mmCIF file of N, CA and C in Angstrom:
data_model
loop_
_atom_site.group_PDB
_atom_site.id
_atom_site.type_symbol
_atom_site.label_atom_id
_atom_site.label_comp_id
_atom_site.label_asym_id
_atom_site.label_seq_id
_atom_site.Cartn_x
_atom_site.Cartn_y
_atom_site.Cartn_z
ATOM 1 N N MET K 1 0.863 -1.083 -0.091
ATOM 2 C CA MET K 1 0.094 -0.088 -0.157
ATOM 3 C C MET K 1 0.997 1.412 -0.101
ATOM 4 N N ALA K 2 0.807 2.301 -0.991
ATOM 5 C CA ALA K 2 1.425 3.158 -1.137
ATOM 6 C C ALA K 2 1.525 3.935 0.410
ATOM 7 N N ASP K 3 2.292 5.277 0.717
ATOM 8 C CA ASP K 3 1.641 5.843 1.842
ATOM 9 C C ASP K 3 1.479 7.194 1.340
ATOM 10 N N LYS K 4 0.317 7.860 2.342
ATOM 11 C CA LYS K 4 -0.530 9.243 1.786
ATOM 12 C C LYS K 4 0.677 9.985 2.588
ATOM 13 N N LYS K 5 1.013 11.153 1.672
ATOM 14 C CA LYS K 5 1.464 12.197 2.401
ATOM 15 C C LYS K 5 0.450 13.214 3.653
ATOM 16 N N GLU K 6 0.472 13.331 4.521
ATOM 17 C CA GLU K 6 -0.068 14.281 5.299
ATOM 18 C C GLU K 6 -0.285 15.459 4.632
ATOM 19 N N PHE K 7 -2.077 15.590 4.931
ATOM 20 C CA PHE K 7 -2.181 17.363 4.524
ATOM 21 C C PHE K 7 -1.498 18.168 5.353
ATOM 22 N N ASN K 8 -0.719 19.235 4.428
ATOM 23 C CA ASN K 8 -0.504 20.453 5.368
ATOM 24 C C ASN K 8 -1.192 21.763 4.567
ATOM 25 N N GLN K 9 -1.635 22.518 5.474
ATOM 26 C CA GLN K 9 -2.417 23.097 5.023
ATOM 27 C C GLN K 9 -1.623 24.869 5.184
ATOM 28 N N ILE K 10 -0.676 24.945 4.996
ATOM 29 C CA ILE K 10 -0.203 26.242 4.965
ATOM 30 C C ILE K 10 0.854 26.161 3.737
ATOM 31 N N ASN K 11 0.983 24.683 3.654
ATOM 32 C CA ASN K 11 1.607 24.571 2.280
ATOM 33 C C ASN K 11 0.638 24.825 0.870
ATOM 34 N N TYR K 12 -0.497 24.192 1.048
ATOM 35 C CA TYR K 12 -1.110 24.053 0.365
ATOM 36 C C TYR K 12 -2.084 25.817 -0.112
ATOM 37 N N GLN K 13 -2.523 26.496 1.239
ATOM 38 C CA GLN K 13 -2.264 28.100 0.974
ATOM 39 C C GLN K 13 -1.056 28.778 0.217
ATOM 40 N N ASN K 14 0.023 28.511 0.387
ATOM 41 C CA ASN K 14 1.074 29.298 0.101
ATOM 42 C C ASN K 14 1.095 28.941 -1.608
ATOM 43 N N GLU K 15 0.893 27.549 -2.070
ATOM 44 C CA GLU K 15 0.931 27.001 -3.072
ATOM 45 C C GLU K 15 -0.482 27.860 -4.145
ATOM 46 N N TRP K 16 -1.508 28.371 -3.204
ATOM 47 C CA TRP K 16 -2.946 28.920 -4.110
ATOM 48 C C TRP K 16 -2.278 30.341 -3.775
ATOM 49 N N LEU K 17 -1.764 31.180 -3.066
ATOM 50 C CA LEU K 17 -1.219 32.154 -3.292
ATOM 51 C C LEU K 17 -0.498 32.601 -4.625
ATOM 52 N N LYS K 18 0.430 31.384 -4.968
ATOM 53 C CA LYS K 18 1.628 31.607 -6.058
ATOM 54 C C LYS K 18 0.709 31.367 -7.244
ATOM 55 N N LYS K 19 -0.497 30.594 -7.205
ATOM 56 C CA LYS K 19 -0.847 30.763 -8.802
ATOM 57 C C LYS K 19 -2.068 31.437 -9.052
ATOM 58 N N ASN K 20 -2.851 32.398 -8.179
ATOM 59 C CA ASN K 20 -3.751 33.473 -7.870
ATOM 60 C C ASN K 20 -3.465 34.624 -7.476
ATOM 61 N N TYR K 21 -2.296 34.844 -6.711
ATOM 62 C CA TYR K 21 -1.672 36.557 -6.927
ATOM 63 C C TYR K 21 -0.339 36.531 -7.239
ATOM 64 N N LYS K 22 -0.206 37.722 -7.127
ATOM 65 C CA LYS K 22 1.629 38.402 -7.922
ATOM 66 C C LYS K 22 1.440 39.304 -6.485
ATOM 67 N N SER K 23 2.309 39.459 -6.334
ATOM 68 C CA SER K 23 3.310 40.072 -5.085
ATOM 69 C C SER K 23 3.229 41.775 -5.984
ATOM 70 N N ILE K 24 3.013 42.946 -5.401
ATOM 71 C CA ILE K 24 3.753 44.170 -5.854
ATOM 72 C C ILE K 24 4.107 44.612 -4.976
ATOM 73 N N SER K 25 5.678 45.308 -4.789
ATOM 74 C CA SER K 25 6.533 45.887 -4.202
ATOM 75 C C SER K 25 6.798 47.478 -4.053
ATOM 76 N N LEU K 26 6.251 47.925 -3.582
ATOM 77 C CA LEU K 26 6.470 49.394 -2.900
ATOM 78 C C LEU K 26 7.562 49.961 -2.085
ATOM 79 N N SER K 27 8.346 51.168 -2.477
ATOM 80 C CA SER K 27 9.500 51.650 -1.300
ATOM 81 C C SER K 27 8.865 53.294 -1.372
ATOM 82 N N LEU K 28 8.657 53.537 -0.253
ATOM 83 C CA LEU K 28 8.377 54.879 -0.394
ATOM 84 C C LEU K 28 9.391 55.487 0.685
ATOM 85 N N PRO K 29 9.950 56.489 0.719
ATOM 86 C CA PRO K 29 10.273 57.383 1.506
ATOM 87 C C PRO K 29 9.695 57.266 3.104
ATOM 88 N N ILE K 30 10.878 57.488 4.253
ATOM 89 C CA ILE K 30 10.364 56.641 5.413
ATOM 90 C C ILE K 30 8.928 57.409 6.269
ATOM 91 N N ASP K 31 9.261 59.428 5.888
ATOM 92 C CA ASP K 31 8.028 60.050 6.113
ATOM 93 C C ASP K 31 6.920 59.456 5.582
ATOM 94 N N LEU K 32 6.487 59.459 4.762
ATOM 95 C CA LEU K 32 5.533 59.488 3.717
ATOM 96 C C LEU K 32 4.719 58.095 4.058
ATOM 97 N N ALA K 33 5.381 56.718 4.235
ATOM 98 C CA ALA K 33 5.242 55.447 4.859
ATOM 99 C C ALA K 33 4.447 55.785 6.179
ATOM 100 N N ASN K 34 5.214 56.505 7.082
ATOM 101 C CA ASN K 34 4.572 56.278 8.182
ATOM 102 C C ASN K 34 3.495 57.043 8.389
ATOM 103 N N GLU K 35 3.272 58.457 7.532
ATOM 104 C CA GLU K 35 2.312 59.162 7.607
ATOM 105 C C GLU K 35 1.170 58.316 6.966
ATOM 106 N N PHE K 36 1.381 57.434 5.448
ATOM 107 C CA PHE K 36 0.219 56.369 5.246
ATOM 108 C C PHE K 36 -0.375 55.916 6.296
ATOM 109 N N LYS K 37 0.352 54.813 7.107
ATOM 110 C CA LYS K 37 0.101 54.082 8.029
ATOM 111 C C LYS K 37 -0.705 54.861 9.016
ATOM 112 N N GLU K 38 -0.119 55.888 9.594
ATOM 113 C CA GLU K 38 -1.225 56.810 10.932
ATOM 114 C C GLU K 38 -2.357 56.716 9.877
ATOM 115 N N ALA K 39 -2.492 57.667 8.911
ATOM 116 C CA ALA K 39 -3.728 57.997 8.198
ATOM 117 C C ALA K 39 -4.186 56.714 8.045
ATOM 118 N N CYS K 40 -4.249 55.518 7.942
ATOM 119 C CA CYS K 40 -5.191 54.235 7.666
ATOM 120 C C CYS K 40 -5.345 53.900 8.535
ATOM 121 N N LYS K 41 -4.711 54.045 9.789
ATOM 122 C CA LYS K 41 -5.138 53.821 11.559
ATOM 123 C C LYS K 41 -6.184 54.443 11.739
ATOM 124 N N LYS K 42 -6.145 55.599 11.329
ATOM 125 C CA LYS K 42 -7.257 56.625 11.825
ATOM 126 C C LYS K 42 -8.241 56.560 11.391
ATOM 127 N N LEU K 43 -7.940 56.219 10.204
ATOM 128 C CA LEU K 43 -9.510 55.987 9.327
ATOM 129 C C LEU K 43 -9.860 54.633 9.182
ATOM 130 N N GLY K 44 -9.156 54.062 10.046
ATOM 131 C CA GLY K 44 -9.815 52.527 10.380
ATOM 132 C C GLY K 44 -9.925 51.457 9.303
ATOM 133 N N VAL K 45 -9.178 51.410 8.307
ATOM 134 C CA VAL K 45 -8.646 50.573 7.425
ATOM 135 C C VAL K 45 -7.253 50.041 7.206
ATOM 136 N N SER K 46 -7.202 49.549 6.267
ATOM 137 C CA SER K 46 -6.193 48.407 5.974
ATOM 138 C C SER K 46 -5.055 49.388 4.854
ATOM 139 N N GLN K 47 -4.054 49.179 5.322
ATOM 140 C CA GLN K 47 -3.076 49.920 4.346
ATOM 141 C C GLN K 47 -3.130 49.344 2.903
ATOM 142 N N ARG K 48 -3.494 48.079 2.536
ATOM 143 C CA ARG K 48 -3.647 47.208 1.507
ATOM 144 C C ARG K 48 -5.022 47.190 0.588
ATOM 145 N N SER K 49 -6.044 48.099 1.790
ATOM 146 C CA SER K 49 -7.294 47.806 1.009
ATOM 147 C C SER K 49 -7.094 49.073 0.210
ATOM 148 N N VAL K 50 -6.195 49.968 0.720
ATOM 149 C CA VAL K 50 -6.122 51.486 0.170
ATOM 150 C C VAL K 50 -5.762 51.229 -1.155
ATOM 151 N N LEU K 51 -4.615 50.361 -1.537
ATOM 152 C CA LEU K 51 -3.965 50.036 -2.055
ATOM 153 C C LEU K 51 -4.720 49.467 -3.367
ATOM 154 N N VAL K 52 -5.276 48.551 -2.693
ATOM 155 C CA VAL K 52 -6.519 47.698 -3.466
ATOM 156 C C VAL K 52 -7.242 48.816 -4.324
ATOM 157 N N LYS K 53 -7.531 49.256 -4.017
ATOM 158 C CA LYS K 53 -8.477 50.499 -4.000
ATOM 159 C C LYS K 53 -8.353 51.498 -5.532
ATOM 160 N N ALA K 54 -6.919 51.642 -4.905
ATOM 161 C CA ALA K 54 -6.373 52.911 -5.949
ATOM 162 C C ALA K 54 -5.968 51.909 -7.124
ATOM 163 N N VAL K 55 -5.471 50.930 -7.195
ATOM 164 C CA VAL K 55 -5.139 50.135 -8.515
ATOM 165 C C VAL K 55 -6.068 49.733 -9.059
ATOM 166 N N GLU K 56 -7.731 49.417 -8.616
ATOM 167 C CA GLU K 56 -8.864 49.247 -8.783
ATOM 168 C C GLU K 56 -9.164 50.541 -9.754
ATOM 169 N N GLU K 57 -8.778 51.539 -9.069
ATOM 170 C CA GLU K 57 -9.776 52.769 -9.856
ATOM 171 C C GLU K 57 -8.872 53.397 -11.593
ATOM 172 N N THR K 58 -7.341 53.255 -11.164
ATOM 173 C CA THR K 58 -6.572 53.241 -12.209
ATOM 174 C C THR K 58 -7.206 52.471 -13.117
ATOM 175 N N ILE K 59 -7.560 51.290 -13.408
ATOM 176 C CA ILE K 59 -7.460 50.101 -13.841
ATOM 177 C C ILE K 59 -9.425 50.860 -14.574
ATOM 178 N N LYS K 60 -10.189 51.128 -13.610
ATOM 179 C CA LYS K 60 -11.508 51.530 -14.012
ATOM 180 C C LYS K 60 -11.347 52.628 -15.295
ATOM 181 N N GLU K 61 -10.188 53.795 -14.861
ATOM 182 C CA GLU K 61 -10.319 55.322 -15.404
ATOM 183 C C GLU K 61 -10.062 54.606 -16.602
ATOM 184 N N VAL K 62 -8.751 53.798 -17.353
ATOM 185 C CA VAL K 62 -7.927 53.491 -17.925
ATOM 186 C C VAL K 62 -9.401 53.061 -19.020
ATOM 187 N N LYS K 63 -9.655 51.640 -18.986
ATOM 188 C CA LYS K 63 -11.347 51.340 -19.192
ATOM 189 C C LYS K 63 -12.231 51.958 -19.501
ATOM 190 N N ASN K 64 -12.352 53.446 -18.877
ATOM 191 C CA ASN K 64 -13.565 54.335 -19.694
ATOM 192 C C ASN K 64 -12.927 54.968 -20.361
ATOM 193 N N LYS K 65 -11.713 55.679 -20.211
ATOM 194 C CA LYS K 65 -11.174 56.261 -21.406
ATOM 195 C C LYS K 65 -11.625 55.840 -23.057
ATOM 196 N N GLY K 66 -10.815 54.347 -22.447
ATOM 197 C CA GLY K 66 -10.531 53.854 -24.114
ATOM 198 C C GLY K 66 -12.136 53.019 -24.827
#
């Protein structure tokens, strides 16, 4: 009988992320990054959600022009 590999949730999630998501790196001046972090905290939103919204709005703007 063949040995079954034990399911590894973390490996499964990491593989799924590699197949379905792409990482985008962003470097900002320290002061700007800190201000952005604080602004998001005060607004009660994640930094990621603000960036995703900006990306979506940029794509929408391009599609509406063309």
